[in-house]
Short mmCIF file of C-alpha atoms in Angstrom, two decimals:
data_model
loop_
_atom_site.label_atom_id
_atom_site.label_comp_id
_atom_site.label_asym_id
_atom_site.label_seq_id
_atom_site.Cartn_x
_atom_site.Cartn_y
_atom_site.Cartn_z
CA UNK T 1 -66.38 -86.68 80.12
CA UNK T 2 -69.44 -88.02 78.40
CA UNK T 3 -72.82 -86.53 79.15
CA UNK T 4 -74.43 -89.00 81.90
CA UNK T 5 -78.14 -88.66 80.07
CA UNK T 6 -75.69 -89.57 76.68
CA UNK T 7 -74.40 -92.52 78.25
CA UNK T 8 -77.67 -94.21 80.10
CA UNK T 9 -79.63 -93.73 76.59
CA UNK T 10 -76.23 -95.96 74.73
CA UNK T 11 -76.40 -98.30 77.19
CA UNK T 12 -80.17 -99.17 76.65
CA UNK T 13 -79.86 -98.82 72.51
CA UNK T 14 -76.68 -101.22 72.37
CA UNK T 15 -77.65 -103.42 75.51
CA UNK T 16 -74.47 -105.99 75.44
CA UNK T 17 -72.61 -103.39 72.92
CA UNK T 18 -72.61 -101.06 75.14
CA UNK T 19 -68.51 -102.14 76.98
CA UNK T 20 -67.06 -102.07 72.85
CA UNK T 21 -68.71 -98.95 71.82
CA UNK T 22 -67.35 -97.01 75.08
CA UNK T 23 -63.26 -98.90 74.72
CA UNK T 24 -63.93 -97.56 70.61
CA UNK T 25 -64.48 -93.93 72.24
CA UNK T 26 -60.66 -94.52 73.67
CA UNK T 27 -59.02 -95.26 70.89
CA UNK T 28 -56.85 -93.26 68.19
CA UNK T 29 -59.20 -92.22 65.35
CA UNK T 30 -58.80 -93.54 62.08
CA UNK T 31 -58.50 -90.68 59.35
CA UNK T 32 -58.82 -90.80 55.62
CA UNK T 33 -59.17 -89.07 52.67
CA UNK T 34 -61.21 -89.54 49.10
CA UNK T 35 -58.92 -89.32 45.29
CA UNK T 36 -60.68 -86.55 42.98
CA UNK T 37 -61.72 -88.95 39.81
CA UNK T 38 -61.65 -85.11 38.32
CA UNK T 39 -58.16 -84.60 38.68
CA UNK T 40 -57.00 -88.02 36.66
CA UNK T 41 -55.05 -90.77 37.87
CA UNK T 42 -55.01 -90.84 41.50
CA UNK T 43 -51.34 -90.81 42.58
CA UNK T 44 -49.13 -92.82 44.08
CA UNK T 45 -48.61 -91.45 48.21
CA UNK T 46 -46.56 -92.72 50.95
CA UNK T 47 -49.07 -91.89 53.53
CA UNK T 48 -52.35 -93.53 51.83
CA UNK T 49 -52.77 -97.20 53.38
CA UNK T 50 -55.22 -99.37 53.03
CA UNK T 51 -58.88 -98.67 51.23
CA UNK T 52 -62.28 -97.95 52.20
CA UNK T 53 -64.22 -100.20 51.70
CA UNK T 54 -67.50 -98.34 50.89
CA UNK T 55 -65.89 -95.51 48.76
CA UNK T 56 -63.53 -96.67 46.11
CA UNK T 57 -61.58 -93.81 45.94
CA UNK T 58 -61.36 -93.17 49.75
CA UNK T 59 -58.09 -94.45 51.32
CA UNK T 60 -57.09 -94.22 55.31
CA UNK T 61 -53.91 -92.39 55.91
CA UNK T 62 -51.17 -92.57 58.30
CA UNK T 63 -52.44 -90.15 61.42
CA UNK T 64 -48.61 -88.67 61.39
CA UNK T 65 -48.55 -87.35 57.67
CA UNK T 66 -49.94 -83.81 57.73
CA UNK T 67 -51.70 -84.65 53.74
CA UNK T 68 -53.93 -80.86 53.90
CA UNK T 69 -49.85 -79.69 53.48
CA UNK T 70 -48.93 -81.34 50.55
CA UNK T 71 -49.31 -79.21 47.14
CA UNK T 72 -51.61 -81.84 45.54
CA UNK T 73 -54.16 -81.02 48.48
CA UNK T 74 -54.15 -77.19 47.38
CA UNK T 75 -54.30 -79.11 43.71
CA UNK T 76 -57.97 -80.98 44.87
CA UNK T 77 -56.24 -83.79 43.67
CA UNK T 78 -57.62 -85.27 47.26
CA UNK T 79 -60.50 -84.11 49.73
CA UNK T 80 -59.86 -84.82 53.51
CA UNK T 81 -62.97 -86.70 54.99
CA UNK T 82 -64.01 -88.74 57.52
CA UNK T 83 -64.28 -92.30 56.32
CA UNK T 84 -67.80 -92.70 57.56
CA UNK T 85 -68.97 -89.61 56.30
CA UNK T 86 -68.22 -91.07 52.65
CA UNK T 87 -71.29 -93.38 53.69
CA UNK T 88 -73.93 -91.58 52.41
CA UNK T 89 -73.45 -90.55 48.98
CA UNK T 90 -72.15 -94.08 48.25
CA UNK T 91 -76.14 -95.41 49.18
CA UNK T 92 -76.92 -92.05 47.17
CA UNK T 93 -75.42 -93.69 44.05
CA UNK T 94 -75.02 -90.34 41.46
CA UNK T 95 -74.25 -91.23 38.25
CA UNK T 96 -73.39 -89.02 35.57
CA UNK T 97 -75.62 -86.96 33.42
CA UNK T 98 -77.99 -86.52 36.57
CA UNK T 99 -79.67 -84.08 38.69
CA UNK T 100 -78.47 -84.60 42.19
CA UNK T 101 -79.22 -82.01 44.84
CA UNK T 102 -77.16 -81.54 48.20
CA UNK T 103 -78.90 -79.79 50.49
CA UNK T 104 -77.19 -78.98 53.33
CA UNK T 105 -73.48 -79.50 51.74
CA UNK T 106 -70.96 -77.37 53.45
CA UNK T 107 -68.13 -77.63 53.90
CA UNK T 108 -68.45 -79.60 50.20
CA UNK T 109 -66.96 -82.88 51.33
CA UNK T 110 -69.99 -84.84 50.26
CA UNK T 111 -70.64 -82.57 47.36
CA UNK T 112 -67.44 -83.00 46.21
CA UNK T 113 -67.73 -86.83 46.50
CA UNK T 114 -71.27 -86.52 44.53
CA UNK T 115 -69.51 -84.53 41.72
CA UNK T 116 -66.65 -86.98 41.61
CA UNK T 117 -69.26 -89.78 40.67
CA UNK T 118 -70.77 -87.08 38.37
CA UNK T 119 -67.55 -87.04 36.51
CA UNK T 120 -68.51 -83.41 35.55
CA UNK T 121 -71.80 -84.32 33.43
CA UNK T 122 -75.15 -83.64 34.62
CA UNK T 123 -76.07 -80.86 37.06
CA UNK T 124 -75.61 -80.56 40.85
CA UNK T 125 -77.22 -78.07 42.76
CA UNK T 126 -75.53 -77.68 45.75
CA UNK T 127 -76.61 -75.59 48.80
CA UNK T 128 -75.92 -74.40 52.27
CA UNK T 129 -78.04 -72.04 54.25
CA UNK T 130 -75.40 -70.36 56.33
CA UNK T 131 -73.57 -67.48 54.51
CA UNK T 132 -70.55 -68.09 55.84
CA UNK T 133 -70.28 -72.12 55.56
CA UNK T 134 -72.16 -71.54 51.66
CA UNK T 135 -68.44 -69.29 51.21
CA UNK T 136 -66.62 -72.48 52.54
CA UNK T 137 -68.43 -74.98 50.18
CA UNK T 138 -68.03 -72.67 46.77
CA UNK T 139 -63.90 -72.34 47.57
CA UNK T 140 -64.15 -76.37 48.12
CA UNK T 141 -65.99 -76.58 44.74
CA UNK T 142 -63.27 -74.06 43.13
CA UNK T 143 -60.07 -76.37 44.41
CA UNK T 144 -61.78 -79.71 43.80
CA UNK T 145 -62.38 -78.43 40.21
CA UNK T 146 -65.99 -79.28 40.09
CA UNK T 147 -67.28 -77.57 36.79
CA UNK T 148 -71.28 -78.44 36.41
CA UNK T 149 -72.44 -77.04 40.02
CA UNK T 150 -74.87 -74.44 40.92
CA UNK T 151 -73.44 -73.50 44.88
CA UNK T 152 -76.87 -71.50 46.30
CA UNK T 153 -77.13 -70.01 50.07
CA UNK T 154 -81.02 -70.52 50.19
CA UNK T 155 -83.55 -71.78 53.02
CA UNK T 156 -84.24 -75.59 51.54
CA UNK T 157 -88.37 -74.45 50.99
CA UNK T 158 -86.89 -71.43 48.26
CA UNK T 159 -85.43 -73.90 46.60
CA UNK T 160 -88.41 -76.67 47.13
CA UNK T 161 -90.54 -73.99 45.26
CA UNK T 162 -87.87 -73.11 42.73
CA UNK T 163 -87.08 -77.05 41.83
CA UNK T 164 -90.46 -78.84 41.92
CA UNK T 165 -90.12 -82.69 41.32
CA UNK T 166 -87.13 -81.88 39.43
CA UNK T 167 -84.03 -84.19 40.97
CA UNK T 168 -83.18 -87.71 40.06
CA UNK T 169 -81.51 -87.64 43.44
CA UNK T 170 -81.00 -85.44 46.49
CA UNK T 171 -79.13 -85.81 49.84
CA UNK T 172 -80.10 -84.11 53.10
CA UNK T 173 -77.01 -84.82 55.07
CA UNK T 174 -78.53 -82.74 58.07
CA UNK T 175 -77.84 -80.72 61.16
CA UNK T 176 -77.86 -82.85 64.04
CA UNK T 177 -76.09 -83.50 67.51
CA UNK T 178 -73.35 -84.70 66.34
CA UNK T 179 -73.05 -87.49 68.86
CA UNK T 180 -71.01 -89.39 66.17
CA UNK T 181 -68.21 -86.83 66.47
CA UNK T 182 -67.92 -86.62 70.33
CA UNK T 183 -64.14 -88.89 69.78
CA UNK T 184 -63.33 -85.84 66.94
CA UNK T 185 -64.74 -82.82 68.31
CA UNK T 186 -64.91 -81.60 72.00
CA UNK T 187 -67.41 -78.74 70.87
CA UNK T 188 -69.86 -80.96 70.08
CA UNK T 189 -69.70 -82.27 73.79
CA UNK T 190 -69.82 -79.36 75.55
CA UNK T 191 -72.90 -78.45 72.91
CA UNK T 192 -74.92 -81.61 73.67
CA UNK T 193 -77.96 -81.63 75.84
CA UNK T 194 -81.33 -83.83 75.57
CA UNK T 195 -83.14 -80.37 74.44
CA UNK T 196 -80.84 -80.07 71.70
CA UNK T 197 -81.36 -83.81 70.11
CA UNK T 198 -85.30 -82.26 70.44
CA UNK T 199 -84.40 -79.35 68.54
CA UNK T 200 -82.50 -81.05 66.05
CA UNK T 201 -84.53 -83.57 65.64
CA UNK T 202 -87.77 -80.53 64.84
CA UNK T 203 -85.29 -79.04 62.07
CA UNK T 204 -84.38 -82.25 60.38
CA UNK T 205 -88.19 -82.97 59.66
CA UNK T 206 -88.91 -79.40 58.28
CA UNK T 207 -85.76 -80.14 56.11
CA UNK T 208 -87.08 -83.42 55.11
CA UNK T 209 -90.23 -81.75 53.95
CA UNK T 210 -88.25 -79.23 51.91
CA UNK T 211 -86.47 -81.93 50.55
CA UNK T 212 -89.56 -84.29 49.21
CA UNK T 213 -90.94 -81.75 47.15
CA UNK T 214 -87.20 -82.02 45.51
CA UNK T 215 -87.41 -85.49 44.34
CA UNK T 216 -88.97 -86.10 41.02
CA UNK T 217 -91.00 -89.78 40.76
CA UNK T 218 -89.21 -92.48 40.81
CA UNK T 219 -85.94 -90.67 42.42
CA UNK T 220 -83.84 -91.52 45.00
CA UNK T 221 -83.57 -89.24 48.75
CA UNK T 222 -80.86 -90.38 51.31
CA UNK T 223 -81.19 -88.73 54.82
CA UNK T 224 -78.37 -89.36 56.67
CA UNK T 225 -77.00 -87.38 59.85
CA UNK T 226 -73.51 -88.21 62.46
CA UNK T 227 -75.27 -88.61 65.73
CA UNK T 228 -76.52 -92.01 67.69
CA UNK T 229 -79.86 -90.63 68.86
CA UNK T 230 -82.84 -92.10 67.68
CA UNK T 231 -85.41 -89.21 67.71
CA UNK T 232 -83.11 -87.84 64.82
CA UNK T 233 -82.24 -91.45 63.40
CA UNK T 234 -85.43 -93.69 63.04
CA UNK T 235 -87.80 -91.43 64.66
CA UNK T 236 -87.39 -88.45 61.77
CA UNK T 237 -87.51 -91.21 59.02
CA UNK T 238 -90.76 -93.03 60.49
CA UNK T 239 -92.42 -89.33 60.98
CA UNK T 240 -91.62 -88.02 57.59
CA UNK T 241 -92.83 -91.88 55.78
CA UNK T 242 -95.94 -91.05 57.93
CA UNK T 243 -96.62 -87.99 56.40
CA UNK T 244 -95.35 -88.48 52.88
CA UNK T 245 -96.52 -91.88 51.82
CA UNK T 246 -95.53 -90.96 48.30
CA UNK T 247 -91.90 -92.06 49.69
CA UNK T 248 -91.30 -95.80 50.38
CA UNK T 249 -88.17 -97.39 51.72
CA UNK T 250 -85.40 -98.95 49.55
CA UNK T 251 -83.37 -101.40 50.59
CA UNK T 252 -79.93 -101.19 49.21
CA UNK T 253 -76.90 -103.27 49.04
CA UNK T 254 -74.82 -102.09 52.08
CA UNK T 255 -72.92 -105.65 53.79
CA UNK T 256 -70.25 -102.99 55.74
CA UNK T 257 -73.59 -101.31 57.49
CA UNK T 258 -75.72 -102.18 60.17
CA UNK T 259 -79.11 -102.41 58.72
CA UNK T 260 -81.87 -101.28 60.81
CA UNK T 261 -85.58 -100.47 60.13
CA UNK T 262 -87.26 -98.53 56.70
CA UNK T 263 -84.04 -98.95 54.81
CA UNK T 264 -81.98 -97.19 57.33
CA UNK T 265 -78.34 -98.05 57.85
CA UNK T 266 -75.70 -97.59 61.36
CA UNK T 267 -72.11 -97.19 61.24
CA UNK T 268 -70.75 -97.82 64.80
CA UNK T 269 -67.33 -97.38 65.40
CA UNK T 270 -66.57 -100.07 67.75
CA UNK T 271 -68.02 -102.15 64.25
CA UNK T 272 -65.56 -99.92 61.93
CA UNK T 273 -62.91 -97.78 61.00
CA UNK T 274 -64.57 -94.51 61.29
CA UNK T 275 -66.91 -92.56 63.74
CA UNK T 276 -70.52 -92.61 64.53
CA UNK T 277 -73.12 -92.08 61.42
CA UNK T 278 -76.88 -92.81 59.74
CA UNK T 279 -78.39 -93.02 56.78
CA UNK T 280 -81.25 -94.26 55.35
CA UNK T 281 -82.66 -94.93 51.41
CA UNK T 282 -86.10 -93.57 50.36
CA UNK T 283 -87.94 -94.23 46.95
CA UNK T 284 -90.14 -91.40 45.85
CA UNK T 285 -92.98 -93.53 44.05
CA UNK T 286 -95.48 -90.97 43.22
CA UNK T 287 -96.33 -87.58 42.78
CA UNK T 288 -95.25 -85.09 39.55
CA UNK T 289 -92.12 -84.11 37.49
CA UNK T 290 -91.80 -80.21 38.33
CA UNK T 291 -90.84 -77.97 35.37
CA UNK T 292 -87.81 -75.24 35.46
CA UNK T 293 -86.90 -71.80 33.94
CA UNK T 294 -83.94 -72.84 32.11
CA UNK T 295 -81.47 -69.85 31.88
CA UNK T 296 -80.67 -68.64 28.23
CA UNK T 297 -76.57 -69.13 27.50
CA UNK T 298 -74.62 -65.86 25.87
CA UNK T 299 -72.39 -65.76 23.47
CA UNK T 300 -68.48 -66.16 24.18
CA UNK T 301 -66.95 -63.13 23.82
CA UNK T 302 -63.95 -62.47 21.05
CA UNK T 303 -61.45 -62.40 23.83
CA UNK T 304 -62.42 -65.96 25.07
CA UNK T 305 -62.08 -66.97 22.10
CA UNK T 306 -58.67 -65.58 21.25
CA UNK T 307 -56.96 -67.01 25.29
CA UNK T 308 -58.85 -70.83 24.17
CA UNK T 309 -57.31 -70.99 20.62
CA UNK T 310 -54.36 -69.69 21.60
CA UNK T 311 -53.81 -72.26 24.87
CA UNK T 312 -56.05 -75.17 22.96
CA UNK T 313 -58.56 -75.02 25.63
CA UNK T 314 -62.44 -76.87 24.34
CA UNK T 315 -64.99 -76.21 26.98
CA UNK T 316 -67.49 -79.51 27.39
CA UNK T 317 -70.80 -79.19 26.67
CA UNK T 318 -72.63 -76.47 28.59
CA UNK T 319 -73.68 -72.42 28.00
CA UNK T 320 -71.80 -69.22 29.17
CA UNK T 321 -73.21 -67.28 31.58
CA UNK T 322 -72.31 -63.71 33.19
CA UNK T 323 -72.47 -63.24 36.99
CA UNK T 324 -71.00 -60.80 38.68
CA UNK T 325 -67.86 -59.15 37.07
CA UNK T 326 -66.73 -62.90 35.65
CA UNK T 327 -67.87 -65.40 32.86
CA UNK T 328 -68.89 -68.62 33.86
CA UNK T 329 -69.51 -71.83 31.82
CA UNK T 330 -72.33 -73.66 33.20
CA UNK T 331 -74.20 -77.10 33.05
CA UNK T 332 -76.86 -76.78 29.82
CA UNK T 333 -79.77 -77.20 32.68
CA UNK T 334 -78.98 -74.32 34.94
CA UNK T 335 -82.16 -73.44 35.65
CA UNK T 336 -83.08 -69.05 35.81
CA UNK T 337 -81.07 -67.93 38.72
CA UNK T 338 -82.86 -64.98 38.77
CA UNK T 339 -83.81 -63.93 42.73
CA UNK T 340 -81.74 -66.76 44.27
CA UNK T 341 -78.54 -66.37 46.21
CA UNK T 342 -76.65 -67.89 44.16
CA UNK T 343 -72.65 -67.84 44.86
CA UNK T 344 -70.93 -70.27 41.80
CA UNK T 345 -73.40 -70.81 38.87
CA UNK T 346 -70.51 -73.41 37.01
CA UNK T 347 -67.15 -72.88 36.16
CA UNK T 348 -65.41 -69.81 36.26
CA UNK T 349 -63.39 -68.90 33.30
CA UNK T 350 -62.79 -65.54 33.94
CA UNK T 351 -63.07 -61.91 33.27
CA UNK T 352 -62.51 -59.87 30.11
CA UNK T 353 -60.84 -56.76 30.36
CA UNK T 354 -60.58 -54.38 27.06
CA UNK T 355 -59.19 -56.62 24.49
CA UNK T 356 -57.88 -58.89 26.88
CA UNK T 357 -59.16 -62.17 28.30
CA UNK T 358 -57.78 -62.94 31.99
CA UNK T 359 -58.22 -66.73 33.05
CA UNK T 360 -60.14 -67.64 36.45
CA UNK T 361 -58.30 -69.82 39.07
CA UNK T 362 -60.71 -71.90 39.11
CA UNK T 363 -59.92 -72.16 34.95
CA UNK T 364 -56.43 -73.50 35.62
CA UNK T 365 -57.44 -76.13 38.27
CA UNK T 366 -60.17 -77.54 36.14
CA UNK T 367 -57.87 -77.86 33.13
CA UNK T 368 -55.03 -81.10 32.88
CA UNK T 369 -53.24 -79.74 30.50
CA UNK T 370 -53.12 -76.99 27.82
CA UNK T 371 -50.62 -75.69 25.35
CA UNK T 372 -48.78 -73.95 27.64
CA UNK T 373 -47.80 -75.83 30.42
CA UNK T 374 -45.04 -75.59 32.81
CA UNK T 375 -44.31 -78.96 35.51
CA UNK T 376 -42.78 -78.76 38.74
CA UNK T 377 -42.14 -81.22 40.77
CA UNK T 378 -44.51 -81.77 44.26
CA UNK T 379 -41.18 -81.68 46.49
CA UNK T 380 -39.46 -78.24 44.41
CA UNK T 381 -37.88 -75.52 45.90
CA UNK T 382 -40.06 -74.10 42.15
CA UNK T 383 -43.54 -75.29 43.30
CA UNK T 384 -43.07 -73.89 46.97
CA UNK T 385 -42.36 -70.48 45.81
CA UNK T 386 -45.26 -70.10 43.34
CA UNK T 387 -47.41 -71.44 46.01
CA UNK T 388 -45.75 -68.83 48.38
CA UNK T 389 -46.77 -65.72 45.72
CA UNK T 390 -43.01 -65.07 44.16
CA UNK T 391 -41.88 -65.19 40.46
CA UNK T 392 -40.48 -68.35 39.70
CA UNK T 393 -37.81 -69.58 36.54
CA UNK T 394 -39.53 -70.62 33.49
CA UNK T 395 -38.67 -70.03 29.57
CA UNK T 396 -42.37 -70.13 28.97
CA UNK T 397 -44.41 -67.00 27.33
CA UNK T 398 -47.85 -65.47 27.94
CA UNK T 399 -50.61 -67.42 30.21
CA UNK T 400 -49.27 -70.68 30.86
CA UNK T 401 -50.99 -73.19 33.43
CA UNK T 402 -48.42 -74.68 36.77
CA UNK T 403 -49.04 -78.12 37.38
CA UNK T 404 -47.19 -79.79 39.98
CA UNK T 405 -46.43 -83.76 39.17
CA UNK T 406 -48.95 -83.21 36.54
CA UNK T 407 -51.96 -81.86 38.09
CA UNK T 408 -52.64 -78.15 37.90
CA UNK T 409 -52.36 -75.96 40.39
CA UNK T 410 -52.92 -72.32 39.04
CA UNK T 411 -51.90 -69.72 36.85
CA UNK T 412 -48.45 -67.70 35.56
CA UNK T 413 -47.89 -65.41 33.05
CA UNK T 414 -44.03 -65.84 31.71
CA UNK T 415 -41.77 -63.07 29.64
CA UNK T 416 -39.05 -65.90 28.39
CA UNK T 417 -37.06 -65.82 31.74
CA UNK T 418 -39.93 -66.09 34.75
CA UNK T 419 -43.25 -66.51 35.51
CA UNK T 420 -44.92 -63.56 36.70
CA UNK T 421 -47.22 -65.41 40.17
CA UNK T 422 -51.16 -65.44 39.52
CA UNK T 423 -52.00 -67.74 42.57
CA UNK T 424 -54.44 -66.05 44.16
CA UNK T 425 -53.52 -64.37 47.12
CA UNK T 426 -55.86 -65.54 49.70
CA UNK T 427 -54.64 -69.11 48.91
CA UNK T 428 -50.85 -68.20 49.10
CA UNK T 429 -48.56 -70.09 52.18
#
């Protein structure tokens, strides 16, 4: 049951459309997923069908399989995500080495796609304002082994004030509607109303002003959000050209899109496999390159250095940094994180305790191998009882890293006969 203002408003955007786009409402939704370049070879799965076709390492799956089950899903060998959403950061176009900025990237799905492209080099800053959601998108950055992003839970102007002109690229995947996901979600239904697309729609340009000041010249912002309604669409892009004209738009090559005005881009889903989304492709061409507060790196400690000599672990380039009670290795350009609520500053490696070094979680998924590894398979009675918390067989001794078909998974410690269980227990089935 459709919202009747909803409805009249499709029927005059899509005119003759209008019969397709309401029989693509009543049909099964397509679902996919997106291979983490991170993890290695992609493997090979009995549920993945065909690709695509804007993200090359997105495939559909079969709607039966149940993939967020499977052990290489706790592995982030694979991210589940909407096909459509995968839109947007392939007309964002990271490559590696860069600054990219995501600024409004919870749950991480985007991020995570971003940092795949980023191949780990370069810096991503990636933020969410809510608490709770920010908590969401640093575990997704954790599992999907993501080791040169800062994860921040800051209003976008902080961070417009703290990153001046600073980002070869940034991505405001905004707050909206969410008129794309009325087939997914029934919330977003029962949440719709004409006042709301007006409230949005207020929001997404104070965002977009946030996120200018971002963009260094010459760089690239993509504004993108899942809902059909054009006050949020068109109308925030032609508002915020109007009042930046340092921005210009920039056509990109796109043939599965619907182009549309100022280098703006629909996916319909009576057009597509996927649901309802926008995005469009602005050029910043003038204005100044912001300078940053880079943070000073520490020196590893002794311990550290005994646990990565002893496992043959070599950390890529990058500086160590405390926060908190744990040692992190971040990107070389973290910037002073001083007075910013910041929850992940890089990679975790851990925390030393006495004369002992004890590996991070987020260590072991990072890592594809070590000198101390022990394999089960994805289907073993083995793999399903470390990922349920228990001891399991192994002649192994000390720290040794679990992979499961070859991709790590976590941590054990072994004595010669088992493997004492250091999967952390919020994660445990």
């Amino acid at each position: 049951m459709l919202p009747e203002a909803f409805l009249q408003r499709m029927k005059a955007q899509l005119g003759p459309e209008y019969g397709a786009f309401l029989e693509s409402l009543e049909r099964p939704r397509a679902v996919a997923l997106r291979f983490n370049p991170l993890k290695g070879e992609r493997p090979t799965l009995p549920f993945a069908g065909q690709p695509v076709p804007w993200e090359p390492a997105g495939v559909y799956y079969d709607p039966e399989a149940r993939p967020g089950l499977h052990v290489y899903h706790e592995a982030g060998v694979y991210y589940l995500q909407e096909a459509s959403a995968m839109a947007p950061v392939a007309l964002l176009d990271p490559q590696p080495g860069e600054r990219v900025c995501d600024l409004c990237a919870a749950p991480g799905g985007k991020t995570t796609q971003i940092a795949g492209r980023m191949l780990g080099r370069g810096f991503l800053l990636c933020n969410e304002i809510n608490p709770k959601r920010a908590k969401i998108l640093s575990r997704n950055i954790e599992r999907m082994a993501v080791p040169n992003a800062l994860v921040t839970n800051e209003h976008p102007e902080t961070l417009a004030r703290r990153f001046p002109g600073y980002f070869d690229r940034v991505l405001v995947d905004a707050p909206c509607s969410g008129e794309g996901m009325f087939r997914k979600e029934e919330a977003a239904v029962a949440d719709w109303s004409e006042e709301t697309v007006a409230m949005c729609a207020r929001r997404q340009g104070e965002i977009l002003n946030s996120a200018a000041k971002l963009v260094r010249p010459g760089g690239r912002l993509v504004y993108s959000t899942c809902t059909f309604a054009p006050e949020e669409d068109e109308g925030a892009v032609a508002a915020f050209l109007e009042a930046h004209p340092e921005f210009t738009p920039e056509p990109v090559e796109a043939p599965w899109f619907v182009p549309g005005e100022n280098a703006s881009y629909r996916l319909w889903p009576h057009k597509l496999l996927g649901e309802g989304h926008f995005a469009a492709v602005l050029r910043k061409t003038g204005g100044e390159t912001g300078e940053i507060s880079v943070k000073q790196g520490e020196t590893l400690p002794k311990q550290w250095d005994i646990f990565a000599r002893e496992l043959g672990i070599r950390l890529p380039a990058g500086k160590a940094v405390s926060f908190g009670q744990s040692l992190f290795w971040a990107p070389e350009e973290l910037s002073e994180i001083h007075g910013l609520k910041v929850l992940r500053p890089g990679l975790e490696l851990g925390t030393v305790k006495k004369e002992r070094f004890e590996p991070a979680h987020a260590l072991a998924l990072w890592l594809r191998s070590c000198a101390n590894v022990q394999d089960y398979g994805e289907n073993s009675e083995e793999i399903k009882a470390y990922l349920h918390g228990d001891v399991v067989p192994s002649e192994r001794k000390g720290w040794c890293l679990v992979r499961s078909g070859g991709y790590s998974i976590g941590w054990g410690k072994g004595d010669g006969r088992v493997l004492k269980n250091h999967y952390p227990k919020g994660l445990r089935r």
